PDB file of C-alpha atoms and ligand atoms in Angstrom:
ATOM      1  CA  MET A 765     100.834   4.267  66.093  1.00 41.00           C
ATOM      2  CA  THR A 766     103.333   2.206  68.077  1.00 41.00           C
ATOM      3  CA  SER A 767     105.870  -0.072  66.465  1.00 40.00           C
ATOM      4  CA  SER A 768     103.895  -3.098  67.658  1.00 45.00           C
ATOM      5  CA  ASP A 769     101.123  -1.947  65.317  1.00 47.00           C
ATOM      6  CA  ASP A 770     103.537  -1.752  62.400  1.00 52.00           C
ATOM      7  CA  GLU A 771     105.499  -4.926  62.812  1.00 54.00           C
ATOM      8  CA  GLY A 772     104.629  -8.447  63.746  1.00 55.00           C
ATOM      9  CA  THR A 773     107.158 -11.042  64.701  1.00 58.00           C
ATOM     10  CA  GLY A 774     109.926 -11.952  62.321  1.00 65.00           C
ATOM     11  CA  GLY A 775     109.993  -8.585  60.596  1.00 72.00           C
ATOM     12  CA  ARG A 776     106.797  -9.233  58.653  1.00 78.00           C
ATOM     13  CA  PRO A 777     104.653  -6.089  58.719  1.00 93.00           C
ATOM     14  CA  ARG A 778     101.669  -6.325  61.010  1.00 95.00           C
ATOM     15  CA  LEU A 779      99.344  -4.715  58.478  1.00 98.00           C
ATOM     16  CA  PRO A 780      98.642  -6.056  54.989  1.00 98.00           C
ATOM     17  CA  PRO A 781      99.212  -3.545  52.167  1.00 98.00           C
ATOM     18  CA  GLY A 782      96.687  -0.715  51.917  1.00 98.00           C
ATOM     19  CA  GLN A 783      95.077  -1.333  55.322  1.00 98.00           C
ATOM     20  CA  VAL A 784      94.472   1.221  58.106  1.00 98.00           C
ATOM     21  CA  VAL A 785      94.004   0.306  61.787  1.00 98.00           C
ATOM     22  CA  THR A 786      90.710   1.143  63.466  1.00 97.00           C
ATOM     23  CA  ARG A 787      89.849   0.777  67.132  1.00 97.00           C
ATOM     24  CA  LYS A 788      86.135   0.805  66.361  1.00 97.00           C
ATOM     25  CA  PHE A 789      84.283  -2.275  65.232  1.00 97.00           C
ATOM     26  CA  PRO A 790      82.408  -1.246  62.065  1.00 96.00           C
ATOM     27  CA  VAL A 791      79.264  -3.181  61.173  1.00 96.00           C
ATOM     28  CA  MET A 792      79.359  -4.319  57.540  1.00 95.00           C
ATOM     29  CA  THR A 793      76.161  -5.999  56.384  1.00 95.00           C
ATOM     30  CA  ALA A 794      74.766  -6.432  52.885  1.00 93.00           C
ATOM     31  CA  GLY A 795      71.010  -5.925  53.060  1.00 86.00           C
ATOM     32  CA  THR A 796      68.985  -6.447  56.227  1.00 85.00           C
ATOM     33  CA  PRO A 797      68.940 -10.197  56.812  1.00 84.00           C
ATOM     34  CA  ARG A 798      66.353 -11.798  59.050  1.00 83.00           C
ATOM     35  CA  THR A 799      68.518 -13.658  61.517  1.00 87.00           C
ATOM     36  CA  ALA A 800      67.767 -16.670  63.658  1.00 90.00           C
ATOM     37  CA  GLY A 801      67.617 -16.502  67.440  1.00 93.00           C
ATOM     38  CA  LYS A 802      69.186 -19.338  69.443  1.00 95.00           C
ATOM     39  CA  ASP A 803      65.860 -21.248  69.556  1.00 96.00           C
ATOM     40  CA  GLU A 804      65.537 -21.478  65.766  1.00 96.00           C
ATOM     41  CA  TRP A 805      69.255 -21.536  64.957  1.00 98.00           C
ATOM     42  CA  THR A 806      70.873 -24.668  63.560  1.00 98.00           C
ATOM     43  CA  LEU A 807      74.228 -25.382  61.946  1.00 98.00           C
ATOM     44  CA  THR A 808      74.273 -27.899  59.095  1.00 98.00           C
ATOM     45  CA  LEU A 809      77.483 -29.665  58.053  1.00 99.00           C
ATOM     46  CA  ASP A 810      76.865 -31.363  54.723  1.00 98.00           C
ATOM     47  CA  GLY A 811      78.023 -32.011  51.169  1.00 98.00           C
ATOM     48  CA  HIS A 812      80.726 -34.573  50.493  1.00 98.00           C
ATOM     49  CA  VAL A 813      81.017 -35.797  54.073  1.00 98.00           C
ATOM     50  CA  THR A 814      80.781 -39.168  55.819  1.00 98.00           C
ATOM     51  CA  ASN A 815      78.546 -37.858  58.580  1.00 98.00           C
ATOM     52  CA  PRO A 816      76.168 -35.068  57.529  1.00 98.00           C
ATOM     53  CA  VAL A 817      74.733 -33.464  60.639  1.00 98.00           C
ATOM     54  CA  THR A 818      72.510 -30.594  61.736  1.00 98.00           C
ATOM     55  CA  LEU A 819      73.287 -29.261  65.190  1.00 98.00           C
ATOM     56  CA  ASP A 820      70.804 -27.245  67.206  1.00 98.00           C
ATOM     57  CA  TRP A 821      72.002 -24.682  69.727  1.00 98.00           C
ATOM     58  CA  ALA A 822      72.187 -27.224  72.562  1.00 98.00           C
ATOM     59  CA  ALA A 823      74.193 -29.707  70.490  1.00 98.00           C
ATOM     60  CA  PHE A 824      76.522 -27.013  69.178  1.00 98.00           C
ATOM     61  CA  SER A 825      77.031 -25.626  72.695  1.00 98.00           C
ATOM     62  CA  SER A 826      78.118 -29.039  73.956  1.00 98.00           C
ATOM     63  CA  LEU A 827      81.174 -28.968  71.653  1.00 98.00           C
ATOM     64  CA  PRO A 828      84.526 -27.851  73.083  1.00 98.00           C
ATOM     65  CA  THR A 829      85.365 -24.159  72.612  1.00 98.00           C
ATOM     66  CA  ARG A 830      88.564 -22.181  72.642  1.00 98.00           C
ATOM     67  CA  GLU A 831      89.740 -18.596  72.687  1.00 98.00           C
ATOM     68  CA  PHE A 832      90.970 -17.180  69.387  1.00 98.00           C
ATOM     69  CA  VAL A 833      92.945 -13.916  69.244  1.00 98.00           C
ATOM     70  CA  THR A 834      93.403 -12.510  65.771  1.00 98.00           C
ATOM     71  CA  ASP A 835      93.667  -9.477  63.510  1.00 98.00           C
ATOM     72  CA  LEU A 836      90.817  -8.750  61.082  1.00 98.00           C
ATOM     73  CA  HIS A 837      91.272  -7.201  57.648  1.00 98.00           C
ATOM     74  CA  CYS A 838      88.248  -5.833  55.789  1.00 98.00           C
ATOM     75  CA  VAL A 839      88.465  -5.358  52.029  1.00 98.00           C
ATOM     76  CA  THR A 840      87.213  -1.755  52.532  1.00 97.00           C
ATOM     77  CA  LYS A 841      90.652  -1.153  54.132  1.00 98.00           C
ATOM     78  CA  TRP A 842      90.049  -1.169  57.875  1.00 98.00           C
ATOM     79  CA  SER A 843      91.936  -3.618  60.060  1.00 98.00           C
ATOM     80  CA  LYS A 844      91.234  -4.365  63.686  1.00 98.00           C
ATOM     81  CA  LEU A 845      94.086  -5.832  65.712  1.00 98.00           C
ATOM     82  CA  ASP A 846      94.088  -8.360  68.555  1.00 98.00           C
ATOM     83  CA  THR A 847      90.375  -9.149  68.528  1.00 98.00           C
ATOM     84  CA  VAL A 848      89.339 -11.776  71.088  1.00 98.00           C
ATOM     85  CA  TRP A 849      86.796 -14.424  70.151  1.00 98.00           C
ATOM     86  CA  ARG A 850      85.512 -17.682  71.622  1.00 98.00           C
ATOM     87  CA  GLY A 851      83.931 -20.509  69.705  1.00 98.00           C
ATOM     88  CA  VAL A 852      84.245 -23.958  68.215  1.00 99.00           C
ATOM     89  CA  ASP A 853      87.321 -24.726  66.173  1.00 98.00           C
ATOM     90  CA  ILE A 854      86.642 -25.694  62.562  1.00 98.00           C
ATOM     91  CA  ASP A 855      88.855 -28.742  63.197  1.00 98.00           C
ATOM     92  CA  VAL A 856      86.244 -29.974  65.696  1.00 98.00           C
ATOM     93  CA  LEU A 857      83.486 -29.621  63.082  1.00 99.00           C
ATOM     94  CA  VAL A 858      85.621 -31.327  60.428  1.00 98.00           C
ATOM     95  CA  GLU A 859      86.240 -34.236  62.792  1.00 98.00           C
ATOM     96  CA  LEU A 860      82.495 -34.477  63.364  1.00 98.00           C
ATOM     97  CA  ALA A 861      81.356 -34.341  59.718  1.00 98.00           C
ATOM     98  CA  ARG A 862      84.435 -36.019  58.189  1.00 98.00           C
ATOM     99  CA  PRO A 863      84.571 -34.473  54.689  1.00 98.00           C
ATOM    100  CA  ASP A 864      85.966 -36.908  52.132  1.00 98.00           C
ATOM    101  CA  SER A 865      89.451 -36.422  50.772  1.00 97.00           C
ATOM    102  CA  GLN A 866      88.252 -34.647  47.584  1.00 97.00           C
ATOM    103  CA  SER A 867      86.444 -31.956  49.562  1.00 98.00           C
ATOM    104  CA  ALA A 868      88.954 -29.151  49.140  1.00 98.00           C
ATOM    105  CA  TYR A 869      86.341 -26.373  49.330  1.00 98.00           C
ATOM    106  CA  VAL A 870      83.819 -25.078  51.821  1.00 98.00           C
ATOM    107  CA  LEU A 871      80.810 -22.886  51.118  1.00 98.00           C
ATOM    108  CA  ALA A 872      79.898 -21.034  54.309  1.00 98.00           C
ATOM    109  CA  LYS A 873      76.154 -20.391  54.233  1.00 98.00           C
ATOM    110  CA  ALA A 874      74.417 -17.767  56.304  1.00 97.00           C
ATOM    111  CA  ASP A 875      70.978 -16.320  56.940  1.00 95.00           C
ATOM    112  CA  GLY A 876      69.853 -13.747  54.401  1.00 93.00           C
ATOM    113  CA  ASP A 877      71.236 -15.669  51.408  1.00 92.00           C
ATOM    114  CA  TYR A 878      74.782 -14.606  52.272  1.00 97.00           C
ATOM    115  CA  SER A 879      77.551 -17.071  51.552  1.00 98.00           C
ATOM    116  CA  ALA A 880      81.308 -17.155  51.106  1.00 98.00           C
ATOM    117  CA  ASN A 881      83.568 -19.739  49.508  1.00 98.00           C
ATOM    118  CA  LEU A 882      86.832 -20.809  51.099  1.00 98.00           C
ATOM    119  CA  ARG A 883      89.479 -23.479  50.778  1.00 98.00           C
ATOM    120  CA  LEU A 884      89.308 -26.077  53.524  1.00 98.00           C
ATOM    121  CA  VAL A 885      93.067 -25.719  54.146  1.00 98.00           C
ATOM    122  CA  ASP A 886      92.492 -22.080  55.140  1.00 98.00           C
ATOM    123  CA  LEU A 887      89.998 -23.128  57.824  1.00 98.00           C
ATOM    124  CA  THR A 888      91.766 -26.078  59.439  1.00 98.00           C
ATOM    125  CA  GLY A 889      94.850 -26.329  61.642  1.00 98.00           C
ATOM    126  CA  GLY A 890      93.544 -23.826  64.184  1.00 98.00           C
ATOM    127  CA  GLN A 891      93.056 -21.027  61.646  1.00 98.00           C
ATOM    128  CA  ALA A 892      89.304 -20.485  62.001  1.00 99.00           C
ATOM    129  CA  ILE A 893      86.403 -20.899  64.411  1.00 98.00           C
ATOM    130  CA  VAL A 894      82.636 -20.625  64.554  1.00 99.00           C
ATOM    131  CA  ALA A 895      82.446 -17.842  67.124  1.00 98.00           C
ATOM    132  CA  THR A 896      79.715 -17.347  69.705  1.00 98.00           C
ATOM    133  CA  HIS A 897      81.538 -14.748  71.826  1.00 98.00           C
ATOM    134  CA  PHE A 898      83.437 -11.523  71.183  1.00 98.00           C
ATOM    135  CA  ASP A 899      85.417  -9.788  73.932  1.00 98.00           C
ATOM    136  CA  GLY A 900      83.989 -12.136  76.562  1.00 98.00           C
ATOM    137  CA  GLN A 901      80.361 -11.352  75.683  1.00 98.00           C
ATOM    138  CA  PRO A 902      77.842 -13.329  73.620  1.00 98.00           C
ATOM    139  CA  LEU A 903      78.185 -12.182  70.022  1.00 97.00           C
ATOM    140  CA  SER A 904      75.795  -9.285  69.340  1.00 96.00           C
ATOM    141  CA  PRO A 905      73.258  -9.686  66.515  1.00 95.00           C
ATOM    142  CA  GLU A 906      74.831  -6.997  64.319  1.00 95.00           C
ATOM    143  CA  HIS A 907      78.203  -8.783  64.434  1.00 97.00           C
ATOM    144  CA  GLY A 908      76.638 -12.129  63.526  1.00 97.00           C
ATOM    145  CA  GLY A 909      75.170 -13.563  66.725  1.00 97.00           C
ATOM    146  CA  PRO A 910      74.304 -16.154  67.704  1.00 97.00           C
ATOM    147  CA  ALA A 911      77.243 -17.568  65.713  1.00 98.00           C
ATOM    148  CA  ARG A 912      79.534 -16.534  62.880  1.00 98.00           C
ATOM    149  CA  LEU A 913      82.536 -17.802  61.026  1.00 98.00           C
ATOM    150  CA  VAL A 914      85.859 -16.136  61.880  1.00 99.00           C
ATOM    151  CA  ALA A 915      88.373 -17.057  59.160  1.00 98.00           C
ATOM    152  CA  PRO A 916      90.920 -14.229  59.363  1.00 98.00           C
ATOM    153  CA  ARG A 917      93.474 -15.774  57.001  1.00 98.00           C
ATOM    154  CA  LEU A 918      91.344 -14.085  54.296  1.00 98.00           C
ATOM    155  CA  TYR A 919      89.583 -10.743  54.010  1.00 98.00           C
ATOM    156  CA  PHE A 920      86.785 -10.426  56.539  1.00 98.00           C
ATOM    157  CA  TRP A 921      83.956 -10.763  53.988  1.00 98.00           C
ATOM    158  CA  LYS A 922      84.761 -14.502  54.034  1.00 98.00           C
ATOM    159  CA  SER A 923      83.766 -14.631  57.721  1.00 98.00           C
ATOM    160  CA  ALA A 924      80.035 -15.156  57.282  1.00 98.00           C
ATOM    161  CA  LYS A 925      77.867 -13.710  60.057  1.00 98.00           C
ATOM    162  CA  TRP A 926      74.731 -15.640  61.175  1.00 97.00           C
ATOM    163  CA  LEU A 927      76.389 -18.818  59.976  1.00 98.00           C
ATOM    164  CA  ARG A 928      73.950 -21.670  59.283  1.00 98.00           C
ATOM    165  CA  GLY A 929      75.971 -24.179  57.351  1.00 98.00           C
ATOM    166  CA  LEU A 930      79.277 -25.430  56.031  1.00 99.00           C
ATOM    167  CA  HIS A 931      78.979 -27.259  52.733  1.00 98.00           C
ATOM    168  CA  PHE A 932      82.064 -29.359  51.960  1.00 98.00           C
ATOM    169  CA  SER A 933      82.701 -30.043  48.285  1.00 98.00           C
ATOM    170  CA  PRO A 934      85.265 -30.859  45.587  1.00 98.00           C
ATOM    171  CA  PHE A 935      83.780 -27.866  43.723  1.00 98.00           C
ATOM    172  CA  ASP A 936      84.535 -24.205  44.459  1.00 98.00           C
ATOM    173  CA  TYR A 937      81.033 -22.693  44.331  1.00 97.00           C
ATOM    174  CA  LYS A 938      81.164 -18.902  44.497  1.00 98.00           C
ATOM    175  CA  GLY A 939      79.690 -17.014  47.432  1.00 98.00           C
ATOM    176  CA  TYR A 940      77.725 -13.765  47.580  1.00 98.00           C
ATOM    177  CA  TRP A 941      80.522 -11.204  47.069  1.00 98.00           C
ATOM    178  CA  GLU A 942      82.606 -13.526  44.914  1.00 98.00           C
ATOM    179  CA  ARG A 943      79.733 -13.689  42.400  1.00 98.00           C
ATOM    180  CA  LEU A 944      79.533  -9.888  42.469  1.00 97.00           C
ATOM    181  CA  GLY A 945      83.179  -9.422  41.532  1.00 98.00           C
ATOM    182  CA  TYR A 946      85.199  -9.707  44.713  1.00 98.00           C
ATOM    183  CA  HIS A 947      88.344 -11.793  44.390  1.00 98.00           C
ATOM    184  CA  ASN A 948      87.645 -15.503  44.546  1.00 98.00           C
ATOM    185  CA  TYR A 949      90.392 -16.180  47.125  1.00 98.00           C
ATOM    186  CA  GLY A 950      90.820 -12.872  48.972  1.00 98.00           C
ATOM    187  CA  ASP A 951      94.302 -12.996  50.481  1.00 98.00           C
ATOM    188  CA  PRO A 952      94.883  -9.640  52.270  1.00 98.00           C
ATOM    189  CA  TRP A 953      98.681 -10.083  52.098  1.00 98.00           C
ATOM    190  CA  LYS A 954      98.477 -10.235  48.295  1.00 98.00           C
ATOM    191  CA  GLU A 955      95.827  -7.485  48.158  1.00 98.00           C
ATOM    192  CA  GLN A 956      93.369  -9.756  46.375  1.00 98.00           C
ATOM    193  CA  ARG A 957      90.417  -7.384  46.771  1.00 98.00           C
ATOM    194  CA  TYR A 958      88.472  -7.499  43.530  1.00 97.00           C
ATOM    195  CA  ARG A 959      88.686  -9.364  40.253  1.00 91.00           C
TER     196      ARG A 959
HETATM  197  N1  MTE B 212      75.838 -12.942  56.699  1.00 93.60           N
HETATM  198  C1  MTE B 212      76.704 -11.954  56.411  1.00 93.60           C
HETATM  199  N2  MTE B 212      77.993 -12.112  56.784  1.00 93.60           N
HETATM  200  C2  MTE B 212      78.905 -11.148  56.515  1.00 93.60           C
HETATM  201  C3  MTE B 212      78.528  -9.974  55.829  1.00 93.60           C
HETATM  202  C4  MTE B 212      77.173  -9.829  55.437  1.00 93.60           C
HETATM  203  O1  MTE B 212      76.765  -8.838  54.825  1.00 93.60           O
HETATM  204  N3  MTE B 212      76.291 -10.840  55.764  1.00 93.60           N
HETATM  205  N4  MTE B 212      79.485  -9.009  55.555  1.00 93.60           N
HETATM  206  C5  MTE B 212      80.884  -9.447  55.513  1.00 93.60           C
HETATM  207  C6  MTE B 212      81.814  -8.345  55.483  1.00 93.60           C
HETATM  208  S1  MTE B 212      82.035  -7.534  54.000  1.00 93.60           S
HETATM  209  C7  MTE B 212      82.602  -8.042  56.556  1.00 93.60           C
HETATM  210  S2  MTE B 212      83.833  -6.873  56.462  1.00 93.60           S
HETATM  211  C8  MTE B 212      82.349  -8.648  57.877  1.00 93.60           C
HETATM  212  C9  MTE B 212      81.994  -7.567  58.833  1.00 93.60           C
HETATM  213  O2  MTE B 212      81.711  -8.080  60.105  1.00 93.60           O
HETATM  214  P1  MTE B 212      81.270  -7.061  61.227  1.00 93.60           P
HETATM  215  O3  MTE B 212      79.979  -6.415  60.753  1.00 93.60           O
HETATM  216  O4  MTE B 212      81.121  -7.880  62.451  1.00 93.60           O
HETATM  217  O5  MTE B 212      82.374  -6.039  61.334  1.00 93.60           O
HETATM  218  O6  MTE B 212      81.306  -9.608  57.860  1.00 93.60           O
HETATM  219  C10 MTE B 212      81.215 -10.367  56.687  1.00 93.60           C
HETATM  220  N5  MTE B 212      80.190 -11.352  56.897  1.00 93.60           N
HETATM  221 MO1   MO B 213      83.998  -6.306  54.283  1.00 93.60          MO
END
């Protein structure tokens, strides 16, 4: 391991406590969800918002995209460094749906009854995207294609694959793993793995 793997800028370690770097890209899926192809896929932004909207693939694809380079930290202790994604910034979706000021929480909903709860402040300000591409290629089905959340501020279980909706709310509804005993917040730097 080189020193660039150990240390980020400013002396902060590059790896959260207890994590090990992998160069592979493990597939982590609970169950075998039936996933939507691009023709049937939609993304619904709803809840406590001014402008609830359901975007089909064409509408979603007309939104501006950006590249997003980030490290991923899975609760099962693998980390993958410098992953390269492309997709729509959550800030763009927030601007579109306009959640009201009490909407501090987001429930990310996916195909196969998967969901994950997050704080809105951990998704905005350029910290998360809805990704359609990984490493310059359309996102493969096993990694969540056609589109997934990438919210790497938190453990990777929060990054719902086959994303179908963002529900904005003043209430912190628990997601799939959070109901089953994973930590409600999931900060890798504080090792918030399980409750
Ligand atoms: N819809 C859905 N999203 C999901 C999961 C899942 O089982 N279903 N697993 C989560 C977990 S635990 C992790 S670590 C990452 C894994 O993403 P990957 O399979 O692309 O590595 O996806 C997360 N998103
Ligand atoms: Mo995970």
